[in-house]
Short mmCIF file of C-alpha atoms in Angstrom, two decimals:
data_model
loop_
_atom_site.label_atom_id
_atom_site.label_comp_id
_atom_site.label_asym_id
_atom_site.label_seq_id
_atom_site.Cartn_x
_atom_site.Cartn_y
_atom_site.Cartn_z
CA MET A 13 0.00 0.00 0.00
CA ILE A 14 2.79 2.40 0.99
CA ARG A 15 4.75 1.39 -2.11
CA ARG A 16 1.75 2.14 -4.36
CA PHE A 17 1.23 5.51 -2.71
CA PHE A 18 4.93 6.31 -3.13
CA LEU A 19 4.82 5.32 -6.81
CA LEU A 20 1.71 7.46 -7.30
CA ILE A 21 3.46 10.50 -5.83
CA VAL A 22 6.58 9.91 -7.93
CA THR A 23 4.45 9.46 -11.06
CA LEU A 24 2.50 12.63 -10.32
CA PHE A 25 5.64 14.70 -9.80
CA SER A 26 7.26 13.20 -12.90
CA PHE A 27 4.16 14.12 -14.90
CA LEU A 28 4.13 17.66 -13.58
CA TYR A 29 7.86 18.01 -14.13
CA SER A 30 7.69 16.71 -17.67
CA SER A 31 4.63 18.88 -18.43
CA ASP A 32 6.51 21.85 -17.03
CA LEU A 33 9.48 21.20 -19.34
CA LYS A 34 7.27 20.57 -22.38
CA VAL A 35 5.42 23.87 -21.95
CA ILE A 36 8.68 25.78 -21.40
CA SER A 37 10.18 24.12 -24.49
CA SER A 38 7.14 25.02 -26.59
CA ALA A 39 7.17 28.62 -25.34
CA ASN A 40 10.88 28.98 -26.10
CA LYS A 41 10.52 27.50 -29.59
CA LEU A 42 7.88 30.10 -30.40
CA LYS A 43 9.88 32.80 -28.57
CA LEU A 44 6.78 33.94 -26.71
CA TYR A 45 9.02 36.01 -24.45
CA GLU A 46 9.72 38.32 -27.40
CA LYS A 47 6.05 39.09 -28.01
CA ASN A 48 4.83 42.58 -27.18
CA GLU A 49 2.09 41.14 -24.98
CA TRP A 50 4.65 39.44 -22.73
CA LYS A 51 6.76 42.60 -22.48
CA SER A 52 3.61 44.55 -21.65
CA LEU A 53 2.67 42.09 -18.91
CA LEU A 54 6.04 42.86 -17.32
CA HIS A 55 5.86 46.62 -18.02
CA PHE A 56 9.20 46.24 -19.78
CA LYS A 57 10.51 48.67 -22.40
CA ASP A 58 14.31 48.52 -22.76
CA GLU A 59 14.39 48.39 -18.97
CA LEU A 60 12.24 47.25 -16.06
CA ASN A 61 9.79 49.85 -14.81
CA ILE A 62 8.75 47.66 -11.88
CA LYS A 63 11.53 46.20 -9.73
CA ASP A 64 9.52 44.45 -7.04
CA ASN A 65 10.69 40.83 -6.70
CA ASN A 66 7.10 39.82 -5.96
CA PHE A 67 6.26 40.89 -9.51
CA ILE A 68 9.50 40.25 -11.41
CA LEU A 69 10.43 36.72 -10.39
CA SER A 70 13.85 36.69 -12.07
CA ILE A 71 14.89 40.09 -10.70
CA ASN A 72 18.37 38.81 -9.72
CA ASN A 73 19.02 37.40 -13.20
CA PHE A 74 16.41 39.10 -15.30
CA SER A 75 15.68 38.39 -18.92
CA LEU A 76 12.38 38.09 -20.72
CA LYS A 77 13.13 34.40 -21.26
CA ASN A 78 14.11 33.69 -17.64
CA GLU A 79 10.98 35.43 -16.40
CA MET A 80 8.76 33.33 -18.66
CA GLU A 81 10.45 30.07 -17.63
CA GLN A 82 10.13 30.81 -13.91
CA THR A 83 6.51 31.86 -14.38
CA ILE A 84 5.61 28.64 -16.21
CA GLN A 85 7.38 26.52 -13.59
CA GLY A 86 5.29 28.20 -10.91
CA PHE A 87 2.04 27.35 -12.71
CA PHE A 88 2.79 23.64 -12.21
CA GLU A 89 3.57 23.74 -8.49
CA PRO A 90 1.08 21.78 -6.35
CA GLN A 91 -1.26 23.71 -4.08
CA SER A 92 0.19 21.92 -1.04
CA ASN A 93 3.47 23.84 -1.47
CA TYR A 94 1.74 27.05 -0.36
CA GLU A 95 0.67 27.99 3.14
CA ASN A 96 -1.39 30.78 1.53
CA VAL A 97 -2.81 29.39 -1.71
CA ASN A 98 -3.49 32.91 -2.98
CA GLN A 99 0.28 33.26 -3.47
CA HIS A 100 0.31 30.45 -6.05
CA PHE A 101 1.44 31.73 -9.44
CA GLN A 102 -1.89 30.84 -11.03
CA CYS A 103 -3.53 33.15 -8.48
CA LYS A 104 -0.91 35.93 -8.48
CA PHE A 105 -0.46 36.08 -12.26
CA PRO A 106 -3.78 35.13 -13.89
CA ALA A 107 -3.10 37.32 -16.95
CA ARG A 108 0.26 35.63 -17.57
CA PHE A 109 -1.49 32.27 -17.09
CA LEU A 110 -4.22 33.19 -19.56
CA PHE A 111 -1.69 34.46 -22.12
CA ILE A 112 0.48 31.31 -21.97
CA LYS A 113 -2.53 29.01 -22.28
CA LYS A 114 -3.92 30.90 -25.28
CA GLU A 115 -0.63 31.24 -27.16
CA LEU A 116 0.23 27.54 -26.72
CA ASP A 117 -3.38 26.30 -26.98
CA LEU A 118 -3.15 24.55 -23.61
CA LYS A 119 -6.01 22.96 -21.69
CA ASP A 120 -6.61 23.62 -18.00
CA ASP A 121 -6.36 19.93 -17.12
CA ILE A 122 -2.59 19.75 -17.71
CA PHE A 123 -2.11 22.14 -14.75
CA PRO A 124 -2.82 21.41 -11.09
CA LYS A 125 -6.23 22.71 -9.97
CA ILE A 126 -5.71 25.70 -7.68
CA ASP A 127 -8.44 27.38 -5.62
CA CYS A 128 -7.72 31.10 -5.99
CA PHE A 129 -10.20 32.43 -3.44
CA GLU A 130 -9.11 36.09 -3.42
CA PHE A 131 -8.90 36.32 -7.22
CA GLU A 132 -12.39 34.83 -7.57
CA GLU A 133 -13.67 37.35 -5.02
CA TYR A 134 -12.10 40.18 -7.06
CA LYS A 135 -13.94 39.04 -10.18
CA LYS A 136 -17.22 38.99 -8.28
CA LYS A 137 -16.80 42.36 -6.56
CA ALA A 138 -15.34 44.22 -9.56
CA PRO A 139 -17.18 42.73 -12.56
CA SER A 140 -15.79 43.84 -15.92
CA ASP A 141 -18.53 43.07 -18.45
CA LYS A 142 -17.68 46.50 -19.86
CA ILE A 143 -14.29 48.20 -19.62
CA TYR A 144 -13.80 51.92 -20.16
CA MET A 145 -10.77 54.14 -20.50
CA VAL A 146 -11.58 57.44 -18.78
CA TYR A 147 -9.85 60.76 -19.46
CA ALA A 148 -10.16 63.60 -16.94
CA SER A 149 -9.18 66.92 -18.49
CA GLU A 150 -6.13 68.90 -17.45
CA ASN A 151 -5.89 71.40 -14.63
CA VAL A 152 -2.70 73.40 -15.17
CA LYS A 153 -3.07 75.11 -11.78
CA ASN A 154 -2.49 71.80 -9.99
CA PRO A 155 0.94 70.13 -10.50
CA SER A 156 -0.49 66.63 -9.92
CA SER A 157 -3.15 67.03 -12.64
CA MET A 158 -1.68 69.60 -15.01
CA MET A 159 -1.64 67.19 -17.95
CA GLY A 160 -4.94 65.46 -17.24
CA HIS A 161 -5.41 61.96 -15.91
CA THR A 162 -6.36 58.61 -17.42
CA PHE A 163 -7.73 55.60 -15.61
CA LEU A 164 -9.94 52.54 -16.12
CA LYS A 165 -13.56 51.94 -15.30
CA PHE A 166 -14.97 48.42 -14.81
CA GLU A 167 -18.72 47.94 -15.06
CA GLY A 168 -20.83 44.81 -14.77
CA LYS A 169 -23.42 42.86 -12.81
CA ASN A 170 -22.53 41.23 -9.52
CA GLU A 171 -24.02 38.03 -8.05
CA GLN A 172 -27.09 39.96 -6.90
CA ASN A 173 -27.66 41.11 -10.50
CA GLU A 174 -26.82 44.70 -9.50
CA ILE A 175 -24.81 46.90 -11.86
CA LYS A 176 -21.56 47.93 -10.19
CA ALA A 177 -18.92 50.33 -11.49
CA HIS A 178 -15.39 50.81 -10.16
CA SER A 179 -12.49 53.05 -11.09
CA ILE A 180 -8.97 51.63 -11.23
CA SER A 181 -6.28 54.25 -11.08
CA PHE A 182 -2.52 54.57 -10.63
CA TYR A 183 -1.43 57.86 -9.13
CA THR A 184 0.78 59.50 -6.54
CA THR A 185 0.09 61.96 -3.75
CA ILE A 186 2.18 65.12 -3.51
CA HIS A 187 3.31 65.72 0.07
CA THR A 188 5.45 68.81 -0.42
CA ILE A 189 5.13 72.34 -1.80
CA ASN A 190 8.92 72.57 -2.20
CA LEU A 191 9.27 72.70 -5.99
CA PHE A 192 12.91 71.56 -5.97
CA GLU A 193 12.06 68.54 -3.82
CA LEU A 194 9.06 67.87 -6.03
CA PHE A 195 11.27 67.98 -9.13
CA TYR A 196 13.78 65.55 -7.55
CA GLU A 197 11.09 63.06 -6.55
CA ASN A 198 9.21 63.23 -9.84
CA PHE A 199 12.19 62.94 -12.15
CA ILE A 200 14.97 61.18 -10.19
CA SER A 201 14.06 59.25 -7.04
CA GLY A 202 10.45 58.40 -7.87
CA MET A 203 7.40 58.83 -5.67
CA GLU A 204 5.27 56.23 -3.98
CA GLY A 205 2.77 54.99 -6.55
CA THR A 206 -0.66 53.84 -5.45
CA PHE A 207 -2.96 51.49 -7.35
CA VAL A 208 -6.51 52.05 -6.16
CA LEU A 209 -9.84 50.37 -6.91
CA ARG A 210 -12.83 52.35 -5.60
CA PRO A 211 -16.52 52.93 -6.45
CA TYR A 212 -16.63 54.86 -9.72
CA LYS A 213 -19.13 57.44 -8.43
CA GLU A 214 -16.63 58.62 -5.81
CA THR A 215 -13.97 59.19 -8.46
CA LEU A 216 -16.38 60.87 -10.87
CA ASP A 217 -17.74 63.24 -8.20
CA ARG A 218 -14.21 64.28 -7.28
CA TYR A 219 -13.33 65.26 -10.84
CA ILE A 220 -16.68 66.79 -11.84
CA LYS A 221 -17.83 68.47 -8.63
CA ASP A 222 -14.70 69.08 -6.55
CA GLU A 223 -12.06 69.74 -9.23
CA LYS A 224 -14.52 70.93 -11.90
CA ARG A 225 -12.85 68.94 -14.65
CA ASN A 226 -14.49 67.30 -17.65
CA VAL A 227 -14.53 63.53 -17.95
CA TRP A 228 -14.62 61.55 -21.21
CA GLU A 229 -15.62 57.88 -20.95
CA TYR A 230 -14.56 55.56 -23.78
CA GLU A 231 -16.02 52.06 -23.75
CA LEU A 232 -13.31 49.79 -25.14
CA ASN A 233 -14.03 47.61 -28.15
CA LEU A 234 -12.73 44.28 -26.80
CA ASN A 235 -13.45 40.60 -27.30
CA SER A 236 -13.90 38.20 -24.37
CA TYR A 237 -10.22 37.20 -24.22
CA GLN A 238 -9.04 40.81 -24.31
CA GLN A 239 -11.44 41.79 -21.54
CA LYS A 240 -10.20 38.98 -19.32
CA LEU A 241 -6.54 39.69 -20.08
CA LEU A 242 -6.92 43.35 -19.17
CA SER A 243 -8.99 42.72 -16.06
CA TYR A 244 -6.69 39.93 -14.85
CA HIS A 245 -3.61 42.08 -15.37
CA ILE A 246 -5.03 44.77 -13.10
CA TRP A 247 -5.27 42.11 -10.39
CA GLU A 248 -1.58 41.29 -10.89
CA LEU A 249 -0.62 44.90 -10.05
CA LYS A 250 -2.64 45.26 -6.85
CA ASP A 251 0.09 44.64 -4.22
CA VAL A 252 3.13 45.59 -6.27
CA ASP A 253 5.66 48.21 -5.14
CA MET A 254 5.53 50.70 -8.03
CA LYS A 255 7.52 53.94 -8.23
CA TYR A 256 5.74 56.89 -9.85
CA PHE A 257 7.80 59.14 -12.12
CA PHE A 258 6.24 62.17 -13.73
CA THR A 259 7.83 61.45 -17.10
CA LYS A 260 8.77 57.79 -17.49
CA TYR A 261 6.26 55.87 -15.36
CA ASN A 262 2.90 57.40 -14.51
CA CYS A 263 -0.83 56.79 -14.92
CA SER A 264 -0.47 56.96 -18.70
CA THR A 265 2.51 54.59 -18.82
CA VAL A 266 0.55 51.96 -16.92
CA LEU A 267 -2.33 52.33 -19.38
CA PHE A 268 0.13 52.25 -22.30
CA TYR A 269 1.18 48.73 -21.26
CA THR A 270 -2.40 47.76 -20.46
CA LEU A 271 -3.66 48.82 -23.89
CA SER A 272 -0.66 47.11 -25.52
CA LEU A 273 -2.01 43.84 -24.13
CA VAL A 274 -5.18 44.16 -26.18
CA ASN A 275 -3.50 45.71 -29.23
CA PRO A 276 0.23 44.85 -29.44
CA LYS A 277 0.80 47.47 -32.16
CA ILE A 278 0.49 50.16 -29.51
CA TYR A 279 3.67 48.85 -27.84
CA ASN A 280 5.69 49.87 -30.92
CA ASP A 281 4.06 53.31 -30.95
CA GLU A 282 5.46 54.63 -27.68
CA LYS A 283 5.96 58.38 -27.45
CA LEU A 284 8.98 60.14 -26.01
CA TRP A 285 6.80 60.95 -23.00
CA VAL A 286 3.44 59.18 -22.88
CA THR A 287 0.76 61.58 -21.65
CA PRO A 288 -2.94 61.13 -20.80
CA LEU A 289 -3.79 62.80 -24.09
CA ASP A 290 -1.64 60.26 -25.96
CA ILE A 291 -3.58 57.41 -24.35
CA THR A 292 -6.84 58.96 -25.53
CA LYS A 293 -5.50 59.33 -29.06
CA TYR A 294 -4.37 55.68 -29.13
CA LEU A 295 -8.02 54.70 -28.74
CA TYR A 296 -8.97 56.61 -31.89
CA LYS A 297 -5.92 55.53 -33.88
CA TYR A 298 -6.30 51.80 -33.15
CA ASP A 299 -10.09 51.64 -33.33
CA LEU A 300 -10.54 50.70 -29.69
CA ILE A 301 -13.64 52.82 -29.07
CA LYS A 302 -17.00 51.07 -28.93
CA SER A 303 -18.85 54.13 -27.61
CA SER A 304 -17.98 57.40 -25.90
CA GLN A 305 -19.59 59.87 -23.54
CA LEU A 306 -18.65 63.30 -22.23
CA ILE A 307 -19.60 64.14 -18.65
CA ALA A 308 -19.15 67.89 -18.38
CA SER A 309 -18.55 70.01 -15.31
CA ASP A 310 -21.01 72.83 -14.67
CA GLY A 311 -18.40 75.47 -15.47
CA TRP A 312 -17.53 73.85 -18.80
CA MET A 313 -21.21 73.50 -19.68
CA ASN A 314 -21.88 77.16 -18.87
CA ARG A 315 -19.00 78.23 -21.11
CA MET A 316 -20.12 75.95 -23.92
CA LEU A 317 -23.67 77.34 -23.83
CA LYS A 318 -22.51 80.93 -23.70
CA GLU A 319 -20.06 80.34 -26.56
CA ASN A 320 -22.53 78.58 -28.85
CA PHE A 321 -26.06 79.70 -28.03
CA ASP A 322 -27.89 82.96 -27.67
CA GLN A 323 -29.34 82.51 -24.19
CA ASN A 324 -32.21 84.85 -25.07
CA ASN A 325 -33.37 82.66 -27.95
CA VAL A 326 -32.73 79.05 -26.93
CA ASP A 327 -34.47 76.83 -24.43
CA ILE A 328 -31.94 74.13 -23.56
CA LYS A 329 -34.64 71.93 -22.07
CA SER A 330 -36.51 71.81 -25.36
CA GLY A 331 -33.96 69.84 -27.32
CA TYR A 332 -31.02 67.47 -27.31
CA TYR A 333 -27.52 68.64 -28.15
CA ASP A 334 -24.67 66.24 -28.89
CA ILE A 335 -21.56 67.77 -27.29
CA SER A 336 -19.45 64.60 -27.14
CA ASP A 337 -17.25 65.74 -30.04
CA TYR A 338 -17.17 69.41 -29.03
CA LYS A 339 -13.63 70.42 -28.02
CA SER A 340 -12.59 66.77 -28.21
CA PRO A 341 -9.24 65.57 -26.79
CA ASN A 342 -8.56 63.90 -30.14
CA LYS A 343 -8.55 67.31 -31.86
CA ILE A 344 -5.86 68.79 -29.61
CA PRO A 345 -2.43 69.05 -31.30
CA ASP A 346 0.18 66.48 -30.29
CA GLU A 347 2.09 67.35 -27.14
CA ARG A 348 5.77 67.20 -28.16
CA GLN A 349 7.10 70.19 -30.05
CA ILE A 350 10.29 71.13 -31.87
CA LYS A 351 10.96 74.54 -33.42
CA PHE A 352 13.64 75.75 -35.83
CA SER A 353 14.09 79.48 -36.21
CA TYR A 354 16.23 82.48 -37.06
CA LYS A 355 16.60 84.96 -34.18
CA LYS A 356 18.05 88.45 -34.17
CA VAL A 357 18.88 90.02 -30.79
CA ASP A 358 19.62 93.66 -31.49
CA ASP A 359 22.57 93.27 -33.94
CA GLU A 360 23.42 89.63 -33.11
CA LYS A 361 22.09 86.90 -35.43
CA TYR A 362 21.48 83.30 -34.36
CA ALA A 363 20.08 79.99 -35.43
CA LYS A 364 17.73 78.72 -32.74
CA ILE A 365 16.29 75.32 -31.90
CA SER A 366 13.63 74.80 -29.22
CA PHE A 367 12.21 71.61 -27.77
CA LEU A 368 9.16 71.05 -25.58
CA PRO A 369 8.97 67.40 -24.41
CA ALA A 370 5.32 67.63 -23.40
CA SER A 371 2.24 69.86 -23.39
CA HIS A 372 1.70 73.20 -25.16
CA LEU A 373 2.47 76.91 -25.45
CA LEU A 374 0.25 79.97 -25.33
CA SER A 375 1.10 80.64 -28.98
CA ASP A 376 -0.22 77.21 -30.04
CA ASP A 377 -3.66 76.46 -31.43
CA ASN A 378 -5.57 76.13 -28.16
CA ARG A 379 -9.10 76.28 -29.54
CA GLU A 380 -9.91 72.80 -28.23
CA TYR A 381 -9.42 74.06 -24.67
CA PHE A 382 -11.84 76.30 -22.80
CA GLY A 383 -9.58 79.24 -22.19
CA GLU A 384 -6.04 79.90 -23.33
CA SER A 385 -3.32 78.09 -21.42
CA GLU A 386 0.32 77.11 -21.46
CA LEU A 387 2.31 74.37 -19.77
CA LYS A 388 6.08 74.18 -20.18
CA ILE A 389 7.98 71.35 -18.53
CA ALA A 390 11.73 71.08 -19.18
CA TYR A 391 11.41 73.45 -22.15
CA LEU A 392 14.80 74.09 -23.76
CA SER A 393 15.91 76.51 -26.48
CA LEU A 394 19.47 76.93 -27.78
CA LEU A 395 21.11 79.76 -29.71
CA ALA A 396 24.02 79.20 -32.08
CA ASN A 397 26.14 81.27 -34.42
CA GLU A 398 29.68 80.96 -35.75
CA ASN A 399 31.10 82.17 -32.44
CA LYS A 400 29.15 80.35 -29.74
CA LEU A 401 26.44 77.96 -28.61
CA ASP A 402 24.33 79.18 -25.72
CA ILE A 403 21.14 78.47 -23.80
CA ASP A 404 18.42 80.97 -24.62
CA GLU A 405 15.89 79.47 -22.20
CA PHE A 406 15.47 76.49 -19.93
CA THR A 407 12.12 76.48 -18.16
CA LEU A 408 11.85 73.84 -15.51
CA TYR A 409 8.15 74.51 -15.00
CA GLY A 410 5.92 77.20 -16.39
CA MET A 411 2.15 77.53 -16.54
CA LYS A 412 -0.45 80.02 -17.69
CA SER A 413 -4.18 79.64 -17.26
CA LEU A 414 -6.28 82.37 -18.86
CA LEU A 415 -9.87 81.41 -18.17
CA PRO A 416 -12.43 84.00 -19.29
CA TYR A 417 -14.15 85.64 -16.33
CA GLN A 418 -17.89 84.96 -16.10
CA SER A 419 -20.52 86.12 -13.67
CA LEU A 420 -21.27 82.49 -12.80
CA ALA A 421 -17.76 81.05 -12.71
CA LYS A 422 -15.75 84.08 -11.51
CA ASP A 423 -12.50 82.38 -12.58
CA LEU A 424 -9.16 84.03 -11.94
CA SER A 425 -6.26 83.74 -14.37
CA TYR A 426 -2.81 82.60 -13.23
CA GLU A 427 0.80 82.55 -14.32
CA PHE A 428 3.89 80.96 -12.73
CA GLU A 429 7.35 80.18 -14.05
CA MET A 430 10.71 78.80 -12.86
CA THR A 431 13.21 79.53 -15.59
CA PHE A 432 16.78 80.20 -16.64
CA LYS A 433 16.62 82.55 -19.62
CA LYS A 434 18.31 85.37 -21.45
CA ASP A 435 16.85 88.84 -20.87
CA PHE A 436 18.05 92.42 -20.61
CA ASP A 437 19.61 93.68 -17.38
CA THR A 438 19.55 97.27 -16.10
CA LYS A 439 22.33 98.21 -18.56
CA MET A 440 20.30 96.63 -21.36
CA ASN A 441 22.79 93.84 -21.97
CA TYR A 442 21.32 90.49 -23.06
CA VAL A 443 22.45 88.23 -20.19
CA ASN A 444 21.58 85.05 -18.33
CA ASN A 445 18.86 85.38 -15.70
CA THR A 446 17.49 82.95 -13.16
CA ARG A 447 13.88 83.85 -12.44
CA ILE A 448 10.94 82.67 -10.38
CA ASP A 449 7.83 84.73 -10.89
CA GLY A 450 4.09 84.48 -11.04
CA GLY A 451 0.89 86.36 -10.67
CA VAL A 452 -2.85 86.52 -10.81
CA GLY A 453 -5.38 88.49 -12.83
CA TYR A 454 -8.36 88.33 -15.13
CA ASP A 455 -9.15 87.31 -18.69
CA PHE A 456 -12.22 88.63 -20.49
CA LYS A 457 -13.69 87.22 -23.69
CA LEU A 458 -14.45 90.10 -26.03
CA SER A 459 -15.86 87.80 -28.70
CA TYR A 460 -15.77 84.15 -29.76
CA ASP A 461 -12.20 84.56 -31.07
CA MET A 462 -10.79 87.43 -29.00
CA ASP A 463 -9.56 87.62 -25.37
CA ILE A 464 -8.00 90.40 -23.34
CA TYR A 465 -6.09 89.64 -20.14
CA PHE A 466 -4.44 91.47 -17.24
CA LEU A 467 -1.90 89.93 -14.84
CA LEU A 468 -0.15 91.38 -11.78
CA ASN A 469 3.14 89.49 -11.52
CA THR A 470 5.97 89.55 -9.03
CA GLY A 471 8.92 87.35 -8.15
CA LEU A 472 12.70 87.07 -7.82
CA ASN A 473 15.40 87.54 -10.46
CA HIS A 474 19.16 87.04 -10.40
CA ASN A 475 21.80 88.01 -12.93
CA LYS A 476 25.48 88.90 -12.73
CA GLU A 477 24.97 92.65 -13.00
CA ASP A 478 21.92 93.19 -10.80
CA LYS A 479 22.38 90.30 -8.34
CA LEU A 480 19.28 88.95 -6.57
CA LYS A 481 16.38 91.37 -6.70
CA LEU A 482 12.64 91.47 -6.21
CA ILE A 483 10.84 92.06 -9.49
CA ALA A 484 7.43 93.32 -10.52
CA ASN A 485 6.25 92.75 -14.07
CA PRO A 486 2.56 93.53 -14.59
CA LYS A 487 1.32 92.74 -18.08
CA MET A 488 -1.69 92.92 -20.31
CA GLY A 489 -2.39 91.27 -23.63
CA LEU A 490 -4.78 90.57 -26.46
CA ILE A 491 -5.26 87.14 -28.08
CA ILE A 492 -6.98 86.94 -31.47
CA TYR A 493 -7.83 83.98 -33.70
CA GLU A 494 -8.08 85.32 -37.25
CA ILE A 495 -9.12 84.20 -40.70
CA LEU A 496 -6.84 81.89 -42.70
CA ASN A 497 -6.12 79.86 -39.55
CA MET A 498 -3.96 82.50 -37.90
CA LYS A 499 -3.43 83.58 -34.30
CA SER A 500 -2.00 86.82 -32.94
CA ILE A 501 -0.89 87.69 -29.42
CA LEU A 502 -0.18 91.33 -28.50
CA ASN A 503 1.43 91.84 -25.10
CA TYR A 504 2.61 94.81 -23.06
CA GLU A 505 4.79 94.36 -19.95
CA LYS A 506 6.46 96.79 -17.55
CA PHE A 507 9.53 95.28 -15.86
CA TYR A 508 10.85 96.59 -12.53
CA LEU A 509 13.79 95.53 -10.39
CA GLU A 510 12.51 96.58 -6.99
CA THR A 511 11.44 100.22 -7.61
CA ASN A 512 13.66 100.78 -10.65
CA ARG A 513 12.03 100.51 -14.06
CA VAL A 514 14.20 98.41 -16.39
CA TYR A 515 12.12 98.48 -19.56
CA ASP A 516 8.71 98.57 -21.19
CA LYS A 517 8.27 95.57 -23.46
CA TYR A 518 5.92 95.42 -26.46
CA SER A 519 5.47 92.01 -28.08
CA LEU A 520 3.75 90.69 -31.17
CA SER A 521 3.44 86.98 -31.89
CA GLN A 522 1.92 85.86 -35.18
CA ASP A 523 1.27 82.16 -35.90
CA ILE A 524 -0.07 80.58 -39.09
CA PHE A 525 -1.33 77.00 -38.67
CA PHE A 526 -0.97 74.83 -41.76
CA SER A 527 -2.34 71.78 -39.98
CA LYS A 528 -3.04 70.60 -36.46
CA ASN A 529 0.67 69.94 -35.89
CA LYS A 530 2.52 72.36 -38.20
CA LYS A 531 2.88 76.11 -38.18
CA ILE A 532 5.16 79.01 -39.07
CA TYR A 533 5.55 81.87 -36.64
CA PHE A 534 6.89 85.39 -36.32
CA ASP A 535 7.81 87.05 -32.99
CA LEU A 536 8.73 90.71 -32.57
CA GLN A 537 9.77 92.24 -29.23
CA ARG A 538 10.48 95.92 -28.66
CA TYR A 539 12.17 97.07 -25.44
CA GLU A 540 12.04 100.76 -24.50
CA SER A 541 14.59 101.84 -21.89
CA THR A 542 17.79 103.84 -21.57
CA LYS A 543 18.82 101.95 -24.71
CA ASP A 544 16.03 100.71 -26.94
CA LYS A 545 16.35 97.13 -28.18
CA THR A 546 14.53 94.96 -30.71
CA ASN A 547 14.39 91.16 -30.92
CA LEU A 548 13.06 89.32 -33.94
CA GLU A 549 12.38 85.62 -34.50
CA ILE A 550 10.99 83.74 -37.52
CA GLY A 551 10.60 79.97 -37.53
CA VAL A 552 8.68 76.76 -38.10
CA SER A 553 7.19 74.48 -35.48
CA PHE A 554 6.27 70.80 -35.58
CA ASN A 555 4.21 68.88 -33.03
CA PHE A 556 4.58 65.12 -32.83
#
């Protein structure tokens, strides 16, 4: 009897061992570890974005192949090897399990039967009969949401036949107002990332009511396998130590890998810096939208009605208006920008190249936003001539939000900038300045295509001649969208170092848009002071 039992155990382990090797051999022959879906399951792109050894099993000797082999081996381990069965690889990595079975056309009965209680509970409590990608519009006044936010929504019926909806989001919480510390954490050390599943209504109310942001819901066009793969992968990320980086690993990066699971072509279409807007555009580009819906904040709705309807002649309750494609995220120009230009600073002539790794400038075509705005992050421009190469501007962080004032909304306009840039000192020499300044004011819409704004700005400035000084630089401007797809910005600024006037600056910016992502531009700046100066720039700009 004992001998038979022993032989049974040996036979069982031999079967599992041989099955294990056969599956690994088949996977290696097909090089499944090179497939985009496998790389996406690991959030791997040239390097590991997640370095938690509970998620990356081969962390001490990582390769895509080693990770696949160790994962497959774990699928064949008997349940008795685990004190907590929920730690079995079939339970921890159900998306990897599903992917391997589908790619190799494997049946469940070749694997040991594992009771994954917590995973089954997850499927019941967060049903995913429908999966949505949700885009919450940008808020440039808030550093944590200045480029918008993307997250998932799961919707389905639970065991009680009740429709339940949950949001699944990866984000970080900012604990400091120190901008230098914030820069270090966001770009170098990483911040603590949090993966949260909560009732969808709570998330929606926060964006719509508290933060007054618009929300676009896109139901994803997925088959049954794709729905499971996506839903199961979210489970795999729930207890993982994930570092949040503002540029290289954020809410959009997580969704980039998630969407690459259901359409592997997306994996090869990674942007220099994947933004929430990029994620939204992937849905259009790769035909992943089954249906869409805009949920508008009250402020946005008020602006839309005022902009498009004569409130004396229209009864909004009497009809239905489709606003889902009005000021759509898909119509916004791409968020990376490179510019080539000729610049003349008084009598000096330069070639200039400028690069914006993400977001947009005030001079861009901002008609798909409500209100003019600007967001510069790590914006760099260089000047070159036969004698030298120099930095014209490096803006670590700069924002402008010019929301038209309304009796209902009563919005203020804001500006803030941390920059190293060339400007004129008190002797009217064009020198390097380090500047932190900002202000508040009002923007008024004169017509559908014309705004006037006023800003009271102050801050600190340092250069070699003037040292560190308080500055005041109030400004006013006019923004006009014209015929032939043109845009003009007229600006007047008085610049003071403490109580000493340095100059009055008159600026004209003229942009001609040939397409959503291409334009030519002309900038003229006139400085009136003890010595009058004129700067001129002509160039082309490409968004990508």
